């Protein structure tokens, strides 16, 4: 005991060690929300199943699961619509939402009893396709880039509150003109288990480049946007922030892509944009500084007439989105490499958009691939490594199907065109090196780009 007391007195007499200051931030940095496929509950804010559109929610899973599909009723106090399904894993199923709730807009939740698992929602109309993966984590602040309210575009912000408590939402916006005043969007009440749609093209019209941040004073909210141009539409959810974003595909044939980056911080951020083709890395095509609180957009149409992969690296946390669309005829006429709609043409105008991945991963789940009636599906792979990688592509469905293997060369992208296979509703991808995966769906009149979900490092 005497020895213990002596040691204690000696320790007390020593000077206190210097405190570890840790990293110094001038503002909070939020992690990106694309965390992986372990969450058991996925939120699908943009679902529209009614007279003009059909929605399919695809689920992909690696273990035996019970799946609960839940769709709240817009009438406050009315019970939710719930459908239950048991399935053997690994597998994938595609659920037609009209079989659960056929009343137009009806955001939903997909809950799995086991994981890894993920879900995606695909909305299809006569001349439209939209959708993206559902959301598996809920930050306090959401960021959405790539928006426009210029003439000819409709823009809807959906605020989905899947929780029982009411939410009070604050929306802030910035454009090419700087911060935008939105007095009517500073305190939006969203009742629990309900949603609110806001026409941003009416609230802040005639803006070329727009980005928004959505937060709450009370409760929790899940936002998504729907950007329409003619009959076709694109939808993508809000994300967190990251210093790197990777997109396996930025465009399909005939579409002009643009990259949108949003810097919501209080300090300038430098970014570098790298492009990847099917044969090689183009390298940095743009290095620029984005001022604090400003959105930034760069057209990628002049860099290649074919498919492109994109990587954005930044010195600070940013949000990023890729939007690809048919260019107007007067713009296309200035550059013969860009296909546009001829003057006076009745050809549909296509638009698609997708969020990226904040990091590469060795394993991915793609829900919905191959599970669509009509349209062409393709898997897109980006290999950002300096050496080739072999990717195992395992179809998922109600039956066990054989896997295939493809090779992706260093610093390139690869498109894997899929043939319609009965019973397939998703894919699992595995590689020895970290890659990024996404998928596309297109018809003659419309196109959709959908992000994959990482399930490993």
Short mmCIF file of C-alpha atoms in Angstrom, two decimals:
data_model
loop_
_atom_site.label_atom_id
_atom_site.label_comp_id
_atom_site.label_asym_id
_atom_site.label_seq_id
_atom_site.Cartn_x
_atom_site.Cartn_y
_atom_site.Cartn_z
CA UNK A 1 0.00 0.00 0.00
CA UNK A 2 2.91 2.34 0.78
CA UNK A 3 4.28 1.73 -2.74
CA UNK A 4 0.91 2.50 -4.32
CA UNK A 5 0.62 5.75 -2.34
CA UNK A 6 4.16 6.77 -3.35
CA UNK A 7 3.44 6.15 -7.02
CA UNK A 8 0.21 8.15 -6.75
CA UNK A 9 2.00 11.12 -5.19
CA UNK A 10 4.70 10.99 -7.87
CA UNK A 11 2.07 10.95 -10.65
CA UNK A 12 0.27 13.89 -9.11
CA UNK A 13 3.50 15.93 -9.04
CA UNK A 14 4.22 15.43 -12.74
CA UNK A 15 3.11 18.15 -15.19
CA UNK A 16 -0.02 17.37 -17.19
CA UNK A 17 0.70 16.10 -20.70
CA UNK A 18 -0.10 18.56 -23.49
CA UNK A 19 -3.61 18.14 -24.84
CA UNK A 20 -4.00 16.79 -28.37
CA UNK A 21 -5.48 19.65 -30.37
CA UNK A 22 -6.74 17.32 -33.12
CA UNK A 23 -7.80 18.57 -36.51
CA UNK A 24 -9.06 22.13 -36.70
CA UNK A 25 -12.23 22.75 -38.67
CA UNK A 26 -13.91 26.07 -39.22
CA UNK A 27 -17.25 24.35 -39.76
CA UNK A 28 -18.68 20.85 -39.17
CA UNK A 29 -17.88 18.28 -41.82
CA UNK A 30 -20.62 15.77 -42.50
CA UNK A 31 -19.79 12.32 -43.80
CA UNK A 32 -21.37 11.30 -47.08
CA UNK A 33 -24.51 9.21 -46.70
CA UNK A 34 -23.46 6.46 -49.13
CA UNK A 35 -22.31 4.20 -46.30
CA UNK A 36 -23.02 0.68 -47.55
CA UNK A 37 -25.66 -2.00 -47.46
CA UNK A 38 -25.75 -2.92 -43.77
CA UNK A 39 -28.73 -0.77 -42.69
CA UNK A 40 -31.92 -2.79 -42.39
CA UNK A 41 -34.22 0.12 -43.27
CA UNK A 42 -34.15 1.95 -46.61
CA UNK A 43 -36.16 5.05 -47.50
CA UNK A 44 -37.52 5.57 -51.02
CA UNK A 45 -38.84 9.16 -51.19
CA UNK A 46 -39.65 9.34 -54.92
CA UNK A 47 -42.36 6.82 -55.75
CA UNK A 48 -45.23 7.63 -58.07
CA UNK A 49 -47.59 4.84 -59.05
CA UNK A 50 -50.89 5.77 -60.61
CA UNK A 51 -52.61 6.52 -63.90
CA UNK A 52 -49.52 7.89 -65.71
CA UNK A 53 -46.61 6.12 -64.02
CA UNK A 54 -45.68 2.73 -62.65
CA UNK A 55 -43.11 2.18 -59.93
CA UNK A 56 -41.13 -0.92 -59.12
CA UNK A 57 -39.10 -1.19 -55.95
CA UNK A 58 -36.25 -3.65 -56.30
CA UNK A 59 -34.61 -5.36 -53.34
CA UNK A 60 -31.28 -7.20 -53.41
CA UNK A 61 -30.04 -9.20 -50.42
CA UNK A 62 -27.35 -11.72 -49.50
CA UNK A 63 -29.09 -13.68 -46.72
CA UNK A 64 -32.53 -15.14 -46.09
CA UNK A 65 -34.79 -12.20 -45.31
CA UNK A 66 -38.25 -11.03 -44.48
CA UNK A 67 -39.03 -7.81 -46.36
CA UNK A 68 -41.63 -5.25 -45.28
CA UNK A 69 -42.79 -2.65 -47.82
CA UNK A 70 -44.51 0.29 -46.11
CA UNK A 71 -46.32 3.21 -47.78
CA UNK A 72 -47.88 5.93 -45.60
CA UNK A 73 -51.29 7.34 -46.45
CA UNK A 74 -51.33 11.10 -47.21
CA UNK A 75 -54.48 11.44 -45.10
CA UNK A 76 -53.26 12.16 -41.59
CA UNK A 77 -54.23 9.44 -39.14
CA UNK A 78 -55.00 6.82 -41.76
CA UNK A 79 -53.18 3.47 -41.50
CA UNK A 80 -50.18 2.71 -43.67
CA UNK A 81 -50.21 0.19 -46.50
CA UNK A 82 -47.88 -2.70 -45.69
CA UNK A 83 -46.86 -5.76 -47.70
CA UNK A 84 -44.70 -8.59 -46.34
CA UNK A 85 -42.49 -10.96 -48.28
CA UNK A 86 -40.16 -13.78 -47.30
CA UNK A 87 -37.28 -14.66 -49.63
CA UNK A 88 -34.24 -16.92 -49.65
CA UNK A 89 -30.84 -15.33 -50.05
CA UNK A 90 -28.78 -14.48 -51.85
CA UNK A 91 -31.44 -13.15 -54.15
CA UNK A 92 -33.40 -10.20 -55.51
CA UNK A 93 -37.06 -9.41 -56.03
CA UNK A 94 -38.89 -6.61 -57.85
CA UNK A 95 -42.16 -5.40 -56.33
CA UNK A 96 -44.79 -3.55 -58.37
CA UNK A 97 -45.99 -0.80 -56.03
CA UNK A 98 -49.44 -0.72 -57.65
CA UNK A 99 -50.05 -4.05 -55.95
CA UNK A 100 -49.57 -2.34 -52.57
CA UNK A 101 -50.73 1.27 -52.98
CA UNK A 102 -51.99 2.60 -56.31
CA UNK A 103 -52.82 6.21 -55.50
CA UNK A 104 -50.24 8.30 -57.31
CA UNK A 105 -47.57 9.65 -55.00
CA UNK A 106 -46.77 7.32 -52.13
CA UNK A 107 -43.20 7.38 -50.80
CA UNK A 108 -42.14 4.17 -49.16
CA UNK A 109 -39.86 2.29 -46.81
CA UNK A 110 -38.24 -1.09 -47.34
CA UNK A 111 -37.18 -2.97 -44.21
CA UNK A 112 -35.05 -6.11 -44.19
CA UNK A 113 -34.77 -8.55 -41.32
CA UNK A 114 -31.20 -9.37 -42.33
CA UNK A 115 -28.29 -7.88 -44.30
CA UNK A 116 -26.41 -6.90 -46.31
CA UNK A 117 -29.33 -5.71 -48.41
CA UNK A 118 -30.38 -2.67 -50.39
CA UNK A 119 -33.29 -1.25 -52.38
CA UNK A 120 -33.86 0.97 -55.42
CA UNK A 121 -36.97 2.59 -56.90
CA UNK A 122 -37.60 2.91 -60.65
CA UNK A 123 -40.47 5.10 -61.90
CA UNK A 124 -41.57 4.60 -65.51
CA UNK A 125 -44.11 6.45 -67.63
CA UNK A 126 -45.02 6.29 -71.30
CA UNK A 127 -42.02 8.48 -72.24
CA UNK A 128 -40.18 8.83 -68.93
CA UNK A 129 -37.77 6.96 -66.66
CA UNK A 130 -36.39 8.07 -63.32
CA UNK A 131 -35.10 6.60 -60.13
CA UNK A 132 -32.09 5.91 -57.98
CA UNK A 133 -31.07 3.76 -55.09
CA UNK A 134 -33.03 4.28 -51.90
CA UNK A 135 -31.45 5.90 -48.83
CA UNK A 136 -29.96 3.91 -45.96
CA UNK A 137 -28.79 6.64 -43.55
CA UNK A 138 -30.18 9.97 -42.42
CA UNK A 139 -27.87 12.96 -41.74
CA UNK A 140 -29.09 16.20 -40.24
CA UNK A 141 -28.08 18.20 -43.32
CA UNK A 142 -28.66 17.18 -46.94
CA UNK A 143 -27.08 18.72 -50.02
CA UNK A 144 -28.45 18.58 -53.58
CA UNK A 145 -26.53 19.93 -56.58
CA UNK A 146 -27.17 19.95 -60.33
CA UNK A 147 -30.51 21.76 -60.32
CA UNK A 148 -31.94 24.37 -62.68
CA UNK A 149 -35.14 26.39 -62.91
CA UNK A 150 -34.51 27.98 -66.30
CA UNK A 151 -37.31 28.14 -68.83
CA UNK A 152 -38.50 24.73 -70.03
CA UNK A 153 -37.60 22.86 -66.81
CA UNK A 154 -39.83 21.87 -63.92
CA UNK A 155 -38.24 21.19 -60.53
CA UNK A 156 -39.95 19.60 -57.53
CA UNK A 157 -38.44 19.14 -54.08
CA UNK A 158 -40.05 16.36 -52.06
CA UNK A 159 -39.66 16.39 -48.28
CA UNK A 160 -40.49 12.94 -46.91
CA UNK A 161 -40.96 12.44 -43.17
CA UNK A 162 -41.19 8.67 -42.54
CA UNK A 163 -41.08 9.08 -38.76
CA UNK A 164 -44.00 9.57 -36.32
CA UNK A 165 -42.78 12.94 -35.00
CA UNK A 166 -43.48 16.11 -36.97
CA UNK A 167 -40.56 17.89 -38.66
CA UNK A 168 -39.80 21.57 -39.18
CA UNK A 169 -37.65 21.99 -42.28
CA UNK A 170 -35.34 24.78 -43.47
CA UNK A 171 -34.30 25.03 -47.14
CA UNK A 172 -31.38 27.21 -48.25
CA UNK A 173 -30.32 27.78 -51.84
CA UNK A 174 -27.52 29.28 -53.88
CA UNK A 175 -27.25 29.95 -57.60
CA UNK A 176 -24.84 31.54 -60.08
CA UNK A 177 -25.99 34.84 -58.56
CA UNK A 178 -25.06 33.86 -54.98
CA UNK A 179 -27.28 33.10 -52.01
CA UNK A 180 -31.00 33.04 -52.82
CA UNK A 181 -33.62 34.42 -50.44
CA UNK A 182 -36.31 31.84 -49.69
CA UNK A 183 -38.49 33.38 -46.97
CA UNK A 184 -41.32 30.91 -47.59
CA UNK A 185 -39.01 27.90 -47.16
CA UNK A 186 -37.45 28.77 -43.81
CA UNK A 187 -39.97 26.93 -41.67
CA UNK A 188 -41.84 24.14 -43.46
CA UNK A 189 -43.99 21.82 -41.36
CA UNK A 190 -44.06 18.19 -42.46
CA UNK A 191 -46.43 15.98 -40.50
CA UNK A 192 -45.11 12.66 -39.26
CA UNK A 193 -45.37 9.82 -41.78
CA UNK A 194 -46.23 12.24 -44.55
CA UNK A 195 -44.58 14.40 -47.19
CA UNK A 196 -44.64 17.83 -48.82
CA UNK A 197 -43.90 18.67 -52.46
CA UNK A 198 -42.49 22.13 -53.30
CA UNK A 199 -42.35 23.53 -56.85
CA UNK A 200 -38.92 25.18 -56.82
CA UNK A 201 -39.32 26.32 -60.41
CA UNK A 202 -42.11 28.57 -59.15
CA UNK A 203 -40.41 29.61 -55.90
CA UNK A 204 -37.09 30.62 -57.52
CA UNK A 205 -37.53 30.66 -61.32
CA UNK A 206 -35.11 31.38 -64.19
CA UNK A 207 -31.89 30.23 -62.49
CA UNK A 208 -29.34 28.38 -64.61
CA UNK A 209 -27.34 26.74 -61.82
CA UNK A 210 -28.91 25.92 -58.47
CA UNK A 211 -27.94 23.96 -55.35
CA UNK A 212 -29.83 23.55 -52.10
CA UNK A 213 -29.20 22.48 -48.51
CA UNK A 214 -32.04 20.92 -46.53
CA UNK A 215 -31.97 20.76 -42.74
CA UNK A 216 -34.38 20.59 -39.83
CA UNK A 217 -35.02 22.59 -36.69
CA UNK A 218 -37.14 19.73 -35.36
CA UNK A 219 -37.47 16.11 -36.40
CA UNK A 220 -35.85 14.40 -39.36
CA UNK A 221 -36.50 14.65 -43.09
CA UNK A 222 -35.45 12.82 -46.26
CA UNK A 223 -35.36 15.01 -49.40
CA UNK A 224 -35.24 14.16 -53.08
CA UNK A 225 -35.69 16.21 -56.24
CA UNK A 226 -37.43 15.55 -59.56
CA UNK A 227 -36.15 17.56 -62.52
CA UNK A 228 -38.42 17.38 -65.58
CA UNK A 229 -37.86 18.48 -69.15
CA UNK A 230 -40.75 17.63 -71.40
CA UNK A 231 -42.09 14.14 -70.74
CA UNK A 232 -38.89 12.65 -69.31
CA UNK A 233 -37.71 13.29 -65.79
CA UNK A 234 -34.71 12.62 -63.55
CA UNK A 235 -34.76 12.14 -59.80
CA UNK A 236 -31.92 11.97 -57.30
CA UNK A 237 -31.70 12.15 -53.52
CA UNK A 238 -29.78 14.44 -51.26
CA UNK A 239 -26.36 13.36 -50.03
CA UNK A 240 -23.79 14.25 -47.43
CA UNK A 241 -20.41 15.78 -48.26
CA UNK A 242 -17.11 14.19 -49.31
CA UNK A 243 -13.73 15.21 -50.70
CA UNK A 244 -13.98 12.67 -53.54
CA UNK A 245 -16.86 11.53 -55.76
CA UNK A 246 -16.71 8.82 -58.44
CA UNK A 247 -19.22 8.24 -61.26
CA UNK A 248 -18.85 5.08 -63.41
CA UNK A 249 -20.99 6.64 -66.13
CA UNK A 250 -21.75 10.24 -66.96
CA UNK A 251 -23.53 9.83 -70.29
CA UNK A 252 -24.96 7.47 -72.84
CA UNK A 253 -24.89 7.89 -76.61
CA UNK A 254 -26.45 11.16 -77.72
CA UNK A 255 -26.61 12.69 -74.22
CA UNK A 256 -24.54 15.71 -73.19
CA UNK A 257 -23.29 15.36 -69.59
CA UNK A 258 -22.51 18.11 -67.11
CA UNK A 259 -20.91 17.83 -63.70
CA UNK A 260 -22.35 19.90 -60.86
CA UNK A 261 -20.40 20.53 -57.64
CA UNK A 262 -21.76 22.38 -54.61
CA UNK A 263 -19.49 23.99 -52.02
CA UNK A 264 -21.70 24.87 -49.01
CA UNK A 265 -18.78 25.77 -46.71
CA UNK A 266 -17.48 29.17 -45.67
CA UNK A 267 -14.15 28.81 -47.47
CA UNK A 268 -13.12 28.32 -51.12
CA UNK A 269 -12.46 24.79 -52.32
CA UNK A 270 -10.19 23.67 -55.13
CA UNK A 271 -11.40 20.77 -57.27
CA UNK A 272 -9.85 18.56 -59.93
CA UNK A 273 -12.03 16.72 -62.45
CA UNK A 274 -10.63 13.52 -64.01
CA UNK A 275 -12.30 11.64 -66.86
CA UNK A 276 -12.15 7.95 -67.77
CA UNK A 277 -13.07 6.38 -71.10
CA UNK A 278 -13.33 2.76 -72.19
CA UNK A 279 -9.70 2.79 -73.33
CA UNK A 280 -7.81 5.10 -70.95
CA UNK A 281 -7.89 7.86 -68.37
CA UNK A 282 -8.16 11.30 -69.97
CA UNK A 283 -6.65 12.86 -66.87
CA UNK A 284 -7.53 16.17 -65.28
CA UNK A 285 -9.72 18.15 -67.67
CA UNK A 286 -10.55 20.90 -65.22
CA UNK A 287 -8.89 22.35 -62.13
CA UNK A 288 -10.69 25.27 -60.58
CA UNK A 289 -11.59 27.03 -57.35
CA UNK A 290 -15.20 27.13 -56.18
CA UNK A 291 -16.00 30.10 -54.00
CA UNK A 292 -17.60 29.60 -50.62
CA UNK A 293 -21.33 29.01 -50.75
CA UNK A 294 -21.42 28.68 -54.54
CA UNK A 295 -22.49 25.93 -56.95
CA UNK A 296 -20.31 25.14 -59.95
CA UNK A 297 -21.04 23.34 -63.22
CA UNK A 298 -18.84 22.20 -66.08
CA UNK A 299 -19.95 20.67 -69.38
CA UNK A 300 -18.27 17.36 -70.24
CA UNK A 301 -19.79 17.10 -73.72
CA UNK A 302 -16.71 18.51 -75.43
CA UNK A 303 -14.38 15.95 -73.83
CA UNK A 304 -15.78 12.84 -75.52
CA UNK A 305 -18.74 11.83 -77.67
CA UNK A 306 -18.97 8.42 -76.00
CA UNK A 307 -19.40 7.11 -72.48
CA UNK A 308 -17.44 8.73 -69.68
CA UNK A 309 -16.53 8.01 -66.09
CA UNK A 310 -15.82 10.94 -63.77
CA UNK A 311 -13.82 11.49 -60.60
CA UNK A 312 -13.96 14.71 -58.58
CA UNK A 313 -11.32 15.42 -55.95
CA UNK A 314 -11.61 18.45 -53.70
CA UNK A 315 -9.59 20.13 -50.97
CA UNK A 316 -12.73 20.42 -48.86
CA UNK A 317 -16.08 18.63 -48.48
CA UNK A 318 -18.46 19.08 -51.42
CA UNK A 319 -21.55 17.49 -52.96
CA UNK A 320 -21.56 16.39 -56.60
CA UNK A 321 -24.08 15.18 -59.20
CA UNK A 322 -23.89 14.28 -62.89
CA UNK A 323 -26.79 15.31 -65.16
CA UNK A 324 -27.00 14.09 -68.77
CA UNK A 325 -29.60 15.25 -71.28
CA UNK A 326 -30.38 15.83 -74.92
CA UNK A 327 -29.09 19.23 -75.93
CA UNK A 328 -31.35 21.75 -77.73
CA UNK A 329 -31.13 21.76 -81.52
CA UNK A 330 -29.61 25.24 -81.68
CA UNK A 331 -26.77 24.16 -79.36
CA UNK A 332 -26.20 20.85 -81.11
CA UNK A 333 -25.94 22.61 -84.46
CA UNK A 334 -22.83 24.41 -83.27
CA UNK A 335 -20.98 21.12 -82.72
CA UNK A 336 -21.51 18.20 -85.08
CA UNK A 337 -20.19 15.77 -82.45
CA UNK A 338 -23.24 16.39 -80.27
CA UNK A 339 -26.53 14.90 -81.34
CA UNK A 340 -29.45 17.22 -80.71
CA UNK A 341 -33.12 17.23 -81.55
CA UNK A 342 -33.64 18.71 -85.03
CA UNK A 343 -35.51 21.98 -85.20
CA UNK A 344 -39.21 21.35 -85.05
CA UNK A 345 -38.67 17.69 -84.14
CA UNK A 346 -41.23 15.91 -82.01
CA UNK A 347 -38.55 13.56 -80.67
CA UNK A 348 -38.72 13.19 -76.85
CA UNK A 349 -36.16 15.08 -74.80
CA UNK A 350 -34.29 12.76 -72.46
CA UNK A 351 -32.79 13.71 -69.10
CA UNK A 352 -31.06 11.57 -66.46
CA UNK A 353 -29.01 12.22 -63.34
CA UNK A 354 -27.18 10.27 -60.67
CA UNK A 355 -25.29 10.74 -57.44
CA UNK A 356 -21.79 9.32 -57.19
CA UNK A 357 -19.86 7.18 -54.71
CA UNK A 358 -17.55 8.84 -52.16
CA UNK A 359 -15.12 5.92 -52.38
CA UNK A 360 -14.41 2.72 -54.30
CA UNK A 361 -15.21 -0.71 -52.86
CA UNK A 362 -14.41 -4.33 -53.60
CA UNK A 363 -18.07 -5.43 -53.46
CA UNK A 364 -21.31 -3.86 -54.72
CA UNK A 365 -25.03 -4.58 -54.78
CA UNK A 366 -27.15 -3.34 -57.68
CA UNK A 367 -30.86 -3.66 -57.01
CA UNK A 368 -33.25 -3.65 -59.98
CA UNK A 369 -30.81 -4.52 -62.77
CA UNK A 370 -32.44 -6.97 -65.17
CA UNK A 371 -35.76 -6.73 -63.36
CA UNK A 372 -37.47 -4.30 -65.73
CA UNK A 373 -40.06 -5.11 -68.34
CA UNK A 374 -38.79 -3.49 -71.54
CA UNK A 375 -35.76 -1.26 -71.88
CA UNK A 376 -32.05 -2.03 -72.04
CA UNK A 377 -30.06 -2.51 -68.85
CA UNK A 378 -26.31 -2.12 -68.54
CA UNK A 379 -23.84 -2.38 -65.67
CA UNK A 380 -21.07 0.24 -65.58
CA UNK A 381 -17.71 -0.41 -63.91
CA UNK A 382 -15.00 2.13 -63.10
CA UNK A 383 -11.51 0.86 -62.29
CA UNK A 384 -9.57 3.80 -60.76
CA UNK A 385 -6.51 1.62 -60.08
CA UNK A 386 -3.25 1.48 -61.97
CA UNK A 387 -3.62 -2.22 -62.72
CA UNK A 388 -6.33 -4.35 -64.35
CA UNK A 389 -9.02 -5.98 -62.26
CA UNK A 390 -11.33 -8.94 -62.85
CA UNK A 391 -14.89 -8.42 -61.67
CA UNK A 392 -17.20 -11.31 -60.84
CA UNK A 393 -20.78 -10.51 -61.83
CA UNK A 394 -23.33 -12.64 -59.99
CA UNK A 395 -26.98 -12.36 -61.05
CA UNK A 396 -29.48 -12.41 -58.19
CA UNK A 397 -33.04 -13.67 -58.42
CA UNK A 398 -35.38 -16.34 -57.19
CA UNK A 399 -33.15 -19.02 -58.71
CA UNK A 400 -29.40 -19.62 -58.39
CA UNK A 401 -27.73 -18.54 -61.64
CA UNK A 402 -24.12 -18.86 -62.78
CA UNK A 403 -21.74 -15.91 -62.37
CA UNK A 404 -19.71 -14.31 -65.13
CA UNK A 405 -16.34 -12.55 -65.10
CA UNK A 406 -15.15 -9.45 -66.96
CA UNK A 407 -11.81 -7.66 -67.04
CA UNK A 408 -11.57 -3.90 -66.58
CA UNK A 409 -8.34 -2.30 -67.71
CA UNK A 410 -6.44 0.18 -65.50
CA UNK A 411 -8.03 3.64 -65.19
CA UNK A 412 -10.91 2.83 -67.54
CA UNK A 413 -14.63 2.22 -67.50
CA UNK A 414 -16.43 -0.81 -68.91
CA UNK A 415 -20.04 -1.27 -69.95
CA UNK A 416 -21.59 -4.70 -69.49
CA UNK A 417 -24.74 -4.97 -71.59
CA UNK A 418 -27.30 -7.33 -70.13
CA UNK A 419 -29.81 -9.56 -71.85
CA UNK A 420 -33.25 -10.08 -70.36
CA UNK A 421 -33.14 -13.06 -68.01
CA UNK A 422 -36.28 -14.31 -66.33
CA UNK A 423 -36.24 -14.00 -62.57
CA UNK A 424 -33.20 -11.72 -62.29
CA UNK A 425 -33.76 -8.62 -60.15
CA UNK A 426 -30.26 -7.49 -59.22
CA UNK A 427 -26.55 -8.24 -59.24
CA UNK A 428 -23.69 -8.68 -56.82
CA UNK A 429 -20.23 -7.57 -57.98
CA UNK A 430 -16.92 -8.61 -56.42
CA UNK A 431 -13.35 -7.61 -57.34
CA UNK A 432 -9.87 -8.02 -55.88
CA UNK A 433 -9.30 -4.25 -56.05
CA UNK A 434 -11.71 -1.41 -55.14
CA UNK A 435 -13.95 -0.39 -58.04
CA UNK A 436 -17.15 1.63 -58.47
CA UNK A 437 -20.37 0.27 -59.99
CA UNK A 438 -23.63 1.72 -61.26
CA UNK A 439 -26.26 0.81 -63.84
CA UNK A 440 -28.40 2.37 -66.52
CA UNK A 441 -31.83 1.73 -67.96
CA UNK A 442 -32.98 3.17 -71.27
CA UNK A 443 -35.81 3.04 -73.77
CA UNK A 444 -36.01 4.87 -77.13
CA UNK A 445 -37.68 7.81 -75.39
CA UNK A 446 -36.13 7.95 -71.91
CA UNK A 447 -33.11 7.05 -69.80
CA UNK A 448 -32.22 6.63 -66.12
CA UNK A 449 -28.86 6.38 -64.34
CA UNK A 450 -28.79 4.62 -60.97
CA UNK A 451 -26.03 4.41 -58.36
CA UNK A 452 -24.87 1.14 -56.85
CA UNK A 453 -24.44 0.43 -53.14
CA UNK A 454 -21.10 -0.61 -51.64
CA UNK A 455 -21.07 -3.65 -49.36
CA UNK A 456 -17.37 -3.81 -48.56
CA UNK A 457 -14.14 -1.84 -48.48
#
